[in-house]
XYZ file of C-alpha atoms in Angstrom:
645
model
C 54.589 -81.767 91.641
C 56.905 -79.767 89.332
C 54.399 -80.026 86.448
C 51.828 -79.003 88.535
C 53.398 -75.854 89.849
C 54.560 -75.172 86.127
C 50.872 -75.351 85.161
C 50.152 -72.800 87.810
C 52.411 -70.165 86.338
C 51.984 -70.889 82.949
C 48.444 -69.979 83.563
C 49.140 -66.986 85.978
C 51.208 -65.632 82.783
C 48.275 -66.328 80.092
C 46.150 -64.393 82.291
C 48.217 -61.473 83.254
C 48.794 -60.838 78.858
C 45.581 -61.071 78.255
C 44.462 -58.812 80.579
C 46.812 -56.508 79.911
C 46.393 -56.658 75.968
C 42.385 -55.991 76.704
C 43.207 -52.684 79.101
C 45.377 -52.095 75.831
C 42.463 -52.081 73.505
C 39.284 -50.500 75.732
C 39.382 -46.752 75.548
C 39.389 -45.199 79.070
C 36.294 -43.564 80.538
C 38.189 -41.311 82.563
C 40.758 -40.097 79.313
C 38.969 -40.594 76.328
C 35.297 -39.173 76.855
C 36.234 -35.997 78.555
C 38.339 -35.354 75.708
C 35.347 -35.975 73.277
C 33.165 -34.408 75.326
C 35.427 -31.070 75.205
C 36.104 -31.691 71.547
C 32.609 -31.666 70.543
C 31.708 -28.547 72.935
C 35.101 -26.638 71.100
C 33.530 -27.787 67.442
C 29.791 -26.438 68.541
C 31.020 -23.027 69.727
C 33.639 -22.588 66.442
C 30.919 -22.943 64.501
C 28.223 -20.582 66.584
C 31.217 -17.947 66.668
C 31.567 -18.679 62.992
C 28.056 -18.364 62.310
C 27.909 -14.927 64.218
C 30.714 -13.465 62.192
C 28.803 -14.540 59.211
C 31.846 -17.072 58.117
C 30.563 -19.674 56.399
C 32.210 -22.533 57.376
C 31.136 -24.477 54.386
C 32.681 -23.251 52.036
C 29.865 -20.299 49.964
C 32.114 -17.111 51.467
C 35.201 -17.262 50.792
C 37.583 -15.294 53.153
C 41.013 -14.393 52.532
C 43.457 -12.624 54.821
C 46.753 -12.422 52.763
C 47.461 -12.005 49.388
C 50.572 -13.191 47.925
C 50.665 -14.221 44.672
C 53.021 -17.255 44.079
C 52.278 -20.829 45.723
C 55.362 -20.359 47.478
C 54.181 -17.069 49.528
C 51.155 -19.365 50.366
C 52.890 -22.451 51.230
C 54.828 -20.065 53.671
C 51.631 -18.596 54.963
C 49.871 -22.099 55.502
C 53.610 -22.962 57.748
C 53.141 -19.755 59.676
C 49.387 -19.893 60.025
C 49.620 -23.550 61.764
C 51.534 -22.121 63.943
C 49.389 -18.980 65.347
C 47.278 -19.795 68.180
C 44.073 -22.033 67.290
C 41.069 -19.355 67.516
C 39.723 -20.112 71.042
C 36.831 -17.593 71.193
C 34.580 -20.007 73.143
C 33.326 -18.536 76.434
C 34.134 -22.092 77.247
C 37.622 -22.734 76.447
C 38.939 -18.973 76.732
C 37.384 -18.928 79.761
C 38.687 -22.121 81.015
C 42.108 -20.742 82.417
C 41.516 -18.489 85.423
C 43.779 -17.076 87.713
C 42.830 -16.076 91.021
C 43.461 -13.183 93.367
C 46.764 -14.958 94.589
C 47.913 -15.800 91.395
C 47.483 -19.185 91.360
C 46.453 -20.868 88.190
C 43.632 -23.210 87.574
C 44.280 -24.878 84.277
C 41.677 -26.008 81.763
C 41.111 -30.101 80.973
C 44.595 -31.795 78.953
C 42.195 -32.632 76.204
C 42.693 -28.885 75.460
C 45.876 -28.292 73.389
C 47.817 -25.416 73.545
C 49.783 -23.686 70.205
C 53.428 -24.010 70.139
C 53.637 -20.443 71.226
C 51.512 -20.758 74.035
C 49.358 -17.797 72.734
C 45.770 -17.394 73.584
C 42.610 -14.910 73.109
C 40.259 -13.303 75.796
C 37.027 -12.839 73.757
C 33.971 -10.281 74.568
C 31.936 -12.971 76.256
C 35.013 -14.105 78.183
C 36.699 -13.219 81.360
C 40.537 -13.180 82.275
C 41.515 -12.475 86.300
C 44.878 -11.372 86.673
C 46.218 -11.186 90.382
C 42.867 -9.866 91.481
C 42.350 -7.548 88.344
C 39.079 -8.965 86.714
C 38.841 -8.162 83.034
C 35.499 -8.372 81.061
C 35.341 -9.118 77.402
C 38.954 -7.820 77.108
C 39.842 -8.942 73.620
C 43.633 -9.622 74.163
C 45.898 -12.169 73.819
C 47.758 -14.040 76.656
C 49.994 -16.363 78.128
C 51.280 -17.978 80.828
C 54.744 -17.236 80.598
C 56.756 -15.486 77.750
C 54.931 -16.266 74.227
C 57.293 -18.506 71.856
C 56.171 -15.406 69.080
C 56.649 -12.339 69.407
C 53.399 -10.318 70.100
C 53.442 -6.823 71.060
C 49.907 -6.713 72.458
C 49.856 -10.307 74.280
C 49.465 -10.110 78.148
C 52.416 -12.126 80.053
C 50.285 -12.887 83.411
C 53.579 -13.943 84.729
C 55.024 -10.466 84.987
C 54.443 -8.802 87.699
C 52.537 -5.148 88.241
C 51.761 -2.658 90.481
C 48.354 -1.165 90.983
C 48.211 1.990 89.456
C 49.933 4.004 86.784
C 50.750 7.386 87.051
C 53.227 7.622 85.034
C 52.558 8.921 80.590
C 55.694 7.458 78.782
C 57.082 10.032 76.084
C 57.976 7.761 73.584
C 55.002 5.052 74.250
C 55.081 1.901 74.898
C 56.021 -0.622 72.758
C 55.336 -4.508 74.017
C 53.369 -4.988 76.896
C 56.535 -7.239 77.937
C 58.448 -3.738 77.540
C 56.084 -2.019 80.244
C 57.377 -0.981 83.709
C 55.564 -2.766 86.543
C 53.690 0.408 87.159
C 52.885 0.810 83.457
C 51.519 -2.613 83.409
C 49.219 -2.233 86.155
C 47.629 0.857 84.788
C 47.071 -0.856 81.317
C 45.898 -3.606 83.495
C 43.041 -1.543 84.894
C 42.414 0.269 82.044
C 41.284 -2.811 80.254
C 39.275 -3.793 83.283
C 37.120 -0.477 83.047
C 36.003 -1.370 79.534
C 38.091 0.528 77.562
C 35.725 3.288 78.326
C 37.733 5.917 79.709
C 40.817 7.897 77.830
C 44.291 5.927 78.915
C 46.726 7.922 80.719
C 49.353 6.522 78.470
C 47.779 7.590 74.970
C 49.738 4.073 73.320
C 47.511 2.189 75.345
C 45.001 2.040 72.897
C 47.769 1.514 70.008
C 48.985 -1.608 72.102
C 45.461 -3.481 72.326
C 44.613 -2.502 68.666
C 48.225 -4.495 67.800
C 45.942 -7.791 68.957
C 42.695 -6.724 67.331
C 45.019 -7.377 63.975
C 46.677 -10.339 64.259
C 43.349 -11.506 65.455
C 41.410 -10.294 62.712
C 43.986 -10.789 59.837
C 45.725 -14.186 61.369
C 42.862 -15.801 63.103
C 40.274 -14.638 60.802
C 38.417 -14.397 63.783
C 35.149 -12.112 65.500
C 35.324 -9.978 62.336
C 32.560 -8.040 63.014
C 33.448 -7.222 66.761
C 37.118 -6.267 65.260
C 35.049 -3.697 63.476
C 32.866 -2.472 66.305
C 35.408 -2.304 68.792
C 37.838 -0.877 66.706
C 35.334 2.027 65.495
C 34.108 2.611 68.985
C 38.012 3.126 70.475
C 38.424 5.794 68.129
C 37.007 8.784 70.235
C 39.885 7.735 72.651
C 42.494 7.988 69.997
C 44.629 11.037 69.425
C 47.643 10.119 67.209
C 46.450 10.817 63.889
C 48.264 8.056 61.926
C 46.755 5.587 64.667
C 43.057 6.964 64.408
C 43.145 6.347 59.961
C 44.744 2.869 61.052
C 41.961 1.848 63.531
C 39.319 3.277 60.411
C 40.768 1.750 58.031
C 41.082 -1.969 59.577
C 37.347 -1.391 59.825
C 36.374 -0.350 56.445
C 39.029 -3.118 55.409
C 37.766 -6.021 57.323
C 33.738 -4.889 55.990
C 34.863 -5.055 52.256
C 37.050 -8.053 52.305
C 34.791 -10.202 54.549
C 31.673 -9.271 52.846
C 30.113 -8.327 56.481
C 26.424 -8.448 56.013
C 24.445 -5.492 55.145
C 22.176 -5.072 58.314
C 25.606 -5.105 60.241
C 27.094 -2.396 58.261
C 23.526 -0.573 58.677
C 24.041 -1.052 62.826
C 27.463 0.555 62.313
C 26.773 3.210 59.864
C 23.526 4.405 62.177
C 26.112 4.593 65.347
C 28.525 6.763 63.967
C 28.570 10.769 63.236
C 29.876 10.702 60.362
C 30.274 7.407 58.914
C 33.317 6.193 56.086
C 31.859 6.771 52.162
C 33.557 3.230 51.486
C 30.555 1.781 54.173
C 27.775 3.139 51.733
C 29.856 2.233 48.387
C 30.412 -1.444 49.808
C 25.932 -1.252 50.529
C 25.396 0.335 47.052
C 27.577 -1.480 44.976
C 25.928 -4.986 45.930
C 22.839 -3.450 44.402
C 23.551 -2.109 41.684
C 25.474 -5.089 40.161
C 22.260 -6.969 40.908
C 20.781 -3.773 39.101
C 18.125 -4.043 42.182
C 15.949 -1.362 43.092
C 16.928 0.204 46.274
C 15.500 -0.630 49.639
C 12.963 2.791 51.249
C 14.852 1.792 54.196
C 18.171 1.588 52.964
C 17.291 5.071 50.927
C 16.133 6.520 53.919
C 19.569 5.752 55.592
C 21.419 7.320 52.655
C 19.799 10.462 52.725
C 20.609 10.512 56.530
C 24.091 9.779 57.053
C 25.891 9.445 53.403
C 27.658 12.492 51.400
C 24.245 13.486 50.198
C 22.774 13.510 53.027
C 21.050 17.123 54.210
C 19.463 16.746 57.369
C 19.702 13.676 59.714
C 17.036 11.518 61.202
C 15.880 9.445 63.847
C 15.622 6.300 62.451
C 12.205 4.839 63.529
C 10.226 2.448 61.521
C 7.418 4.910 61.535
C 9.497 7.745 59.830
C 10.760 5.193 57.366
C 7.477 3.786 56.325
C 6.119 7.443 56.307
C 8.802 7.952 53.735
C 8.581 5.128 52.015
C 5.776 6.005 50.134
C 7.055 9.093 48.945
C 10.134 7.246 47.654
C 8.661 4.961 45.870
C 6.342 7.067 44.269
C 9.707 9.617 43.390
C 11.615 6.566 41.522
C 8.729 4.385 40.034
C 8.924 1.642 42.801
C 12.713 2.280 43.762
C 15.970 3.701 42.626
C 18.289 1.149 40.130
C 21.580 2.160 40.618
C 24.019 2.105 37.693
C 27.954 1.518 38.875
C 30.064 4.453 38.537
C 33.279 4.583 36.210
C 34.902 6.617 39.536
C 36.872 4.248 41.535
C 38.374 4.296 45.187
C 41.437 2.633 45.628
C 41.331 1.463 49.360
C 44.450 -0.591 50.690
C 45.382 -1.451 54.378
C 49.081 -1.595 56.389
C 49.328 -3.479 59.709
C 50.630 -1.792 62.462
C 51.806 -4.878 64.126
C 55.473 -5.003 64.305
C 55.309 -8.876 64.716
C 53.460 -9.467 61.518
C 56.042 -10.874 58.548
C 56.973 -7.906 56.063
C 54.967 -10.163 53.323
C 51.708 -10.180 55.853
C 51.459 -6.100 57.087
C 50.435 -5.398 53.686
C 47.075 -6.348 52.612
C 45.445 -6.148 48.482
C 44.662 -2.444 47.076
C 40.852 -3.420 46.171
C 39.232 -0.615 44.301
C 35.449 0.092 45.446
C 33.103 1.998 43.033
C 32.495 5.848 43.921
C 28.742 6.368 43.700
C 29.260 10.246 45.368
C 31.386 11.180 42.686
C 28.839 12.087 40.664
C 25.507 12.268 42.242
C 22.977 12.836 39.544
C 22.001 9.541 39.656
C 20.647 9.682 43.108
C 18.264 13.122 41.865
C 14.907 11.690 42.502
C 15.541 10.293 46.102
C 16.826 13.474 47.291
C 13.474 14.913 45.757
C 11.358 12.299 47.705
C 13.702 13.709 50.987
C 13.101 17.066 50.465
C 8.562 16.231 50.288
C 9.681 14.039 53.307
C 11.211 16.796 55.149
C 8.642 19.094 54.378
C 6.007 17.019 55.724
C 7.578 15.648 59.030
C 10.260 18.154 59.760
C 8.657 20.414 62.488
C 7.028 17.745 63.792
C 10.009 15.247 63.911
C 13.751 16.615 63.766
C 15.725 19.353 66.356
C 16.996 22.349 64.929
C 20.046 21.986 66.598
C 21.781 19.158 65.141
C 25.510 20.116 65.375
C 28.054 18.441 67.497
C 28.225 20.234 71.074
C 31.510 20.250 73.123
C 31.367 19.280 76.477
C 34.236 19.330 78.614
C 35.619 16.657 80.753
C 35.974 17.133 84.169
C 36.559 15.535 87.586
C 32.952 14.694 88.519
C 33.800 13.266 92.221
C 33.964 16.744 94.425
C 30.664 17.538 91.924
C 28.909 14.174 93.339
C 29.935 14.792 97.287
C 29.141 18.439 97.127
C 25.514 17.973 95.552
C 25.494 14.574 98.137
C 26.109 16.744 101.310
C 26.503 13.510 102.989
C 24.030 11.244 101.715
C 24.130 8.301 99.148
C 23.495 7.984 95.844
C 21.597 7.897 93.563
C 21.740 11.932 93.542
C 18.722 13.436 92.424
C 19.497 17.017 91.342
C 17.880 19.300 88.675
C 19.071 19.051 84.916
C 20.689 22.525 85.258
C 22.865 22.129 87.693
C 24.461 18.853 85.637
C 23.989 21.623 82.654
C 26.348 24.552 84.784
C 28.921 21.907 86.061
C 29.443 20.710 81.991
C 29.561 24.655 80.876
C 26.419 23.763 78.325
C 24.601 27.149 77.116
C 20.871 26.824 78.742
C 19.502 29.588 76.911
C 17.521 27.143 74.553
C 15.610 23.759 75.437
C 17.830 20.628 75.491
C 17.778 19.333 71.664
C 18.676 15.722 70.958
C 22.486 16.269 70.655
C 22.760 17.899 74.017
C 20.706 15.280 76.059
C 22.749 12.507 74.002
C 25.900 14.388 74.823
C 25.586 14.476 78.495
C 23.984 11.113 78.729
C 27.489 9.359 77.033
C 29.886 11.836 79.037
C 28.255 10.879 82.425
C 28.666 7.151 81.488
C 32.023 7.321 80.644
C 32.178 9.168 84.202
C 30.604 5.666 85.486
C 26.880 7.385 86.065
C 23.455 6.562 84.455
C 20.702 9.566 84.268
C 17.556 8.436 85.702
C 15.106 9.169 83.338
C 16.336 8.476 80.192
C 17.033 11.681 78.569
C 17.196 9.870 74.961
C 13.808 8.608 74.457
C 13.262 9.756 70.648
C 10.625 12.872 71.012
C 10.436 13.990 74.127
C 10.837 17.070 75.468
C 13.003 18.025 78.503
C 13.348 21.220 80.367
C 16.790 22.295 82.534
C 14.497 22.687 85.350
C 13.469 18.894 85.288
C 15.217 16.325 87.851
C 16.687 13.870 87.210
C 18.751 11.190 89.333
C 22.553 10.190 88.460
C 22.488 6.261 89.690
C 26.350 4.494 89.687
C 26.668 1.851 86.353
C 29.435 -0.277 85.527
C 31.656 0.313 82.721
C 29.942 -1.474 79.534
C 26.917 -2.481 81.441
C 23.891 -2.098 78.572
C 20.192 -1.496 79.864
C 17.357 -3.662 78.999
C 14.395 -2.081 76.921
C 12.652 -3.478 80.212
C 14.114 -1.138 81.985
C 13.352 1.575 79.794
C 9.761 0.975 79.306
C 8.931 0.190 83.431
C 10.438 3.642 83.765
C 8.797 5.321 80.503
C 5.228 3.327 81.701
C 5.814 5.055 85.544
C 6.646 8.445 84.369
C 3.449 8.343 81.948
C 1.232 6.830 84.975
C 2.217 9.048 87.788
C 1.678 11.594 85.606
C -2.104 10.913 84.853
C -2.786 10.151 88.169
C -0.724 13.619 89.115
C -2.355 14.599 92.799
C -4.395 11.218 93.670
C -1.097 9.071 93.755
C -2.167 8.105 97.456
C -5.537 6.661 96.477
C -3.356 3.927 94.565
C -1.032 3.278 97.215
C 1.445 6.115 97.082
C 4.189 5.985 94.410
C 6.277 2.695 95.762
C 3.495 0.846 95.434
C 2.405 2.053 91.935
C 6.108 1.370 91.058
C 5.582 -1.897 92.656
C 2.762 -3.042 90.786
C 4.398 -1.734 87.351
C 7.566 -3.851 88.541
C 5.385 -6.885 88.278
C 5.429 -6.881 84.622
C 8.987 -7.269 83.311
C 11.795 -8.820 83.290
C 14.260 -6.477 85.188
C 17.952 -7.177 87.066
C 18.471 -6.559 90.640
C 20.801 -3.331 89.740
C 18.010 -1.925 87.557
C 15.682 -2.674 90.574
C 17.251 -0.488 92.438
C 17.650 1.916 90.105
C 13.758 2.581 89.369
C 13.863 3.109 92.980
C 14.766 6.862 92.097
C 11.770 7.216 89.941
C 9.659 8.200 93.315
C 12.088 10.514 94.576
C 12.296 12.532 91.526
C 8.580 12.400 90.000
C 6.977 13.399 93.562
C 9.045 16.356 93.629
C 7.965 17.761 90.003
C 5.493 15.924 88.159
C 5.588 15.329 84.673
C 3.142 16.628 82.210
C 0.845 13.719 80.358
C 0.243 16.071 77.418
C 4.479 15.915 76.503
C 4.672 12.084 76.991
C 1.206 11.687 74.406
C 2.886 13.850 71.750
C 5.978 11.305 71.829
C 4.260 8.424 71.805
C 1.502 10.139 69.130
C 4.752 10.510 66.751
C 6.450 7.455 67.176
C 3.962 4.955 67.488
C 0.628 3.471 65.516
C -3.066 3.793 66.720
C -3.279 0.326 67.907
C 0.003 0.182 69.752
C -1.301 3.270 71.624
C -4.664 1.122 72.323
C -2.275 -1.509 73.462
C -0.635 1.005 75.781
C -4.375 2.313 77.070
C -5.423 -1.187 77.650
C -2.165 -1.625 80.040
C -2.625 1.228 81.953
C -6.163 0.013 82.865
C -4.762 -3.285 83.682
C -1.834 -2.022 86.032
C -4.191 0.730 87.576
C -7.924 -1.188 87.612
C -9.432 1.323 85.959
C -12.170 -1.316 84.923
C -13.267 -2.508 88.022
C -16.982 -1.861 88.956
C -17.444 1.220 91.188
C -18.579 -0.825 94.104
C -14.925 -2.329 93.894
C -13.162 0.823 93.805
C -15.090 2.678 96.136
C -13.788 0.028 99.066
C -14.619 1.715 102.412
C -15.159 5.298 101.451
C -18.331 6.791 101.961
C -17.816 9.264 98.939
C -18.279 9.012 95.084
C -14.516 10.666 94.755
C -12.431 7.408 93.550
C -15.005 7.441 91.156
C -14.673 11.036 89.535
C -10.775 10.629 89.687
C -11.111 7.180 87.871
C -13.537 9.172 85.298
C -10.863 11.730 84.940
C -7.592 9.509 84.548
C -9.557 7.520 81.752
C -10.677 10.791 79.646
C -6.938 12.187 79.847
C -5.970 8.941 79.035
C -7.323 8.778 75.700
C -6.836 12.243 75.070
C -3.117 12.091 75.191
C -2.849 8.554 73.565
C -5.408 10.888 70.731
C -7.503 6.357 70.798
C -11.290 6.140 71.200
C -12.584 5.642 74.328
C -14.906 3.312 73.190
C -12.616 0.417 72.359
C -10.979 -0.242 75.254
C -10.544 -4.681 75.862
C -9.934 -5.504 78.927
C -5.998 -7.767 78.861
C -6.536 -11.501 80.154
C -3.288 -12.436 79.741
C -0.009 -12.898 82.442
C 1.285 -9.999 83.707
C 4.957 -10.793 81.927
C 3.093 -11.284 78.333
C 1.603 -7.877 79.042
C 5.099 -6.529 79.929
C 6.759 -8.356 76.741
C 4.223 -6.669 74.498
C 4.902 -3.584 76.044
C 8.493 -3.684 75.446
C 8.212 -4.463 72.061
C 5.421 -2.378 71.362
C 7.730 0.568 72.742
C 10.908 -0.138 71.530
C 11.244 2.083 68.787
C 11.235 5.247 71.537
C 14.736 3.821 72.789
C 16.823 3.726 69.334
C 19.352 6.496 70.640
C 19.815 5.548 74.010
């Protein structure tokens, strides 16, 4: 019996090791796939967000923050480096901590580890919910607690905050750790709105640019959002020594991280008067590779660099148109030779946090191709035939800046409102009178681009579009001012629906009820792109204003004449017979009316139609294909007429 019952736990033992040495061995389902799952998801989006920066993960570009010379400085670096907070600018793992409206906190997976500092980034695509304050692609660091670094600009969610700031700090603020409650709040929202509006506290903006460097200079991070963002926040800067920091980082970051040219191009286009070191970093990559220079990339020269005249809208039409003449100018294209004249260009972070060795970046010294500008003689020849050619036709008269004044738009709104809800439709003047803008001439360009930014930074879109590139507005037009969100961007769907209503309802002009009455021509016109519920309901203005006043065909043809080829206007015909049925048979259109009348109307709409659009009327094809094709061509086919918007 005692060997028996010895057996029995001898084998009860065996069986309890080896079970435990196999639970030992076999990777968990529940630990260990998760975790590789997240791994491979952090990996994917590194790389995309590596990709987008144009970093080159491999190895081709290589990117270097600091400078020191000796290994030591750069062993020292490496140590620090490791222990800055891994770059999490996936929308998947920055977004993976939220915070609700009570505060409580929803943590992301274990699998993802945290710094040693407990230091994190919001990115643009990301969002981060304080306490009920929802912030949008903030671009800010954050923690849940106090950092184990010291970082001016990162946002403690553990402090607490009121709702609203009313207070403007003399001396400024200097952490957002050193903020009162109140102070924090109004940051708080400030960030929320977009960064769109001026900060009460004017070190506001000096606070959140503290992040943009560490995360640009540490991280090596978003780059080329560093750049835009940074550029962008300068209109709301007004400390001097702040506003060449802000510029500088910029024109720092694009020469040290070899930003590709078409970004610098989207920058360079989007600013009034853009850096020279933009252009030298463009030029000199040419004319080391003693390659002739782009018509488009001349074209852009002569319209926003230091020998630049006149500026232009830049359209692919205009640049083809002067293409030619360029080429024929310089023998094919201008070879650039680099300049003796250099321009030493160096950069200081402002961040207090930064190590004495890391605030100061390399002097690099960029080539100076305005210096002398004989070199450059025969484009600004081919400018001036250009100008000569296509000026009247093409380019305002006006083209300075123009001044308008902020004010408190709400008892404006209510007043006009008397009562009722938006959107307000009111005539262009009376926005004109409120913003103290001289009406004695037509709108130019700079005015209608003018009030269309100020009234978005006042949270209002003008319905229509006043910066459609070549047409003409008058300050007795209406127009609608429809709520928008801070940041919110409109789809080119949205602007050609609108554009393709405004140019129908005005051919049709009087006979709008013999297609249904205007909702229903907006309706069918609806049908063909690809539009979001809030700019729904924002071409739901479009009646209101255009049965009121009706716009003239003939000022709508010339734009499109100017901007756009002969068979992209036969495109546009061909549409307009679609969305209307212009092609139908008379017995089809004449339904149950004893007269010949749709037909004459139908007779006349076609013949203005092809007078304005200046396309035979004997080529018309009738469009087979879906509705949303027809839209998608449309949109692309009409793009160019929505560069300034």
């Amino acid at each position: 019996m005692f060997y028996i019952i010895l057996g029995i736990v001898l084998i009860v033992t065996i069986s309890a090791l080896v079970s435990k040495k196999n639970e030992d061995e076999s990777p968990s389902n529940e630990t260990e796939e998760p975790h590789s799952a997240f791994k491979n998801i952090l990996e994917q989006n590194i790389a995309s967000q590596a990709q987008q920066d144009n970093i080159e993960v491999e190895g081709t570009l290589k990117i270097e923050t600091i400078t020191p010379d000796d290994a030591s400085n750069k062993d020292e670096q490496s140590k620090e480096e490791s222990l800055v907070a891994p770059p999490l600018t996936s929308p998947g793992v920055s977004g993976s901590t939220v915070y609700s409206s009570a505060g409580e906190i929803i943590r992301a997976p274990d699998s993802v580890k945290r710094d040693a500092y407990g230091l994190h980034w919001s990115n643009r695509s990301s969002e981060l919910s304080v306490s009920g304050i929802v912030i949008r692609g903030a671009m800010v660091y954050w923690a849940d607690g106090k950092p184990g670094i010291e970082e001016p600009s990162c946002i403690d969610i553990t402090l607490p905050f009121e709702s609203t700031d009313t207070s403007n700090s003399k001396d400024g603020v200097k952490s957002y750790a050193m903020m009162t409650p109140s102070q924090r709040g109004g940051y708080l929202n400030w960030l929320a709105g977009g960064r769109n509006l001026m900060p009460v506290d004017p070190s506001w903006v000096s606070l959140w640019f503290m992040g943009i460097e560490r995360r640009a200079l540490l991280d090596k991070q978003d780059i080329s959002l560093c750049v835009v963002e940074s550029l962008r926040m300068l209109s709301f800067v007004q400390n001097e020594k702040l506003y060449n920091s802000m510029k500088n980082l910029s024109i720092w970051l694009t020469i040290k991280f070899m930003l590709p040219e078409d970004q610098i191009l989207k920058i360079i286009q989007n600013m009034k008067n853009a850096p020279i070191e933009f252009f030298n970093v463009i030029l000199n990559s040419y004319s080391n590779a003693k390659l002739p220079l782009p018509s488009y990339l001349a074209y852009i020269v002569m319209c926003s660099s230091p020998i630049a005249e006149k500026a232009a809208p830049h359209t692919e039409n205009l640049i083809n148109a002067f293409a030619g003449l360029y080429k024929n100018q310089t023998n094919g294209g201008l070879i650039l030779i680099t300049p003796r004249a250099k321009i030493p260009f160096a950069y200081a972070a402002t961040n207090v946090s930064f190590p004495e060795n890391k605030r100061k970046q390399e002097i690099i010294n960029l080539p100076d191709f305005f210096k002398d500008t004989s070199q450059f003689k025969p484009l600004i020849s081919s400018w001036k035939e250009f100008m000569k050619k296509y000026e009247d036709k093409c380019f305002e008269e006006d083209s300075d800046d123009v001044e308008i004044k902020r004010s408190n738009w709400e008892p404006f709104i209510q007043e006009n409102l008397k009562g009722g809800e938006l959107p307000l439709i009111i005539k262009l003047s009376d926005l004109a009178s409120f913003l103290d803008i001289d009406q004695k001439e037509k709108p130019t360009s700079v005015v209608k681009k003018g009030i269309s930014e100020i009234a978005r930074v006042e949270g209002y879109l003008i319905i229509p579009e006043l910066c459609i590139s070549g047409k003409e507005y008058k300050w007795e037009d209406s127009i609608a001012l429809s709520p928008i969100a801070m940041g919110e961007k409109l789809s080119d769907d949205y602007s050609t629906a609108a554009l393709m209503y405004e140019f129908i309802t005005a051919l049709i002009g009087e006979n709008t009820e013999k297609y249904g009455g205007s909702q229903e021509i907006l309706n069918t016109i609806i049908k063909y792109f690809s539009l979001a519920n809030e700019e729904l309901t924002r071409l739901q203005a479009l009646p209101g204003i255009f049965d009121k006043e009706t716009p003239l065909p003939d000022n709508l043809g010339e734009c499109l004449q100017t901007w756009l080829k002969t068979e992209d206007r036969e495109y546009i015909r061909n549409a307009v017979y679609n969305m209307l049925n212009l092609s139908k048979e008379p017995e089809e259109t004449e339904k149950d009316s004893k007269t010949s009348e749709p037909d004459d109307h139908i007779k006349q709409i076609s013949e203005k139609l092809h007078q304005v659009l200046d396309v035979k009327n004997d080529n018309f094809e009738k469009i087979t294909a879906p509705l949303p094709v027809i839209g998608e061509k449309l949109v692309s086919t009409m793009s160019a007429l929505f560069m300034n918007k």
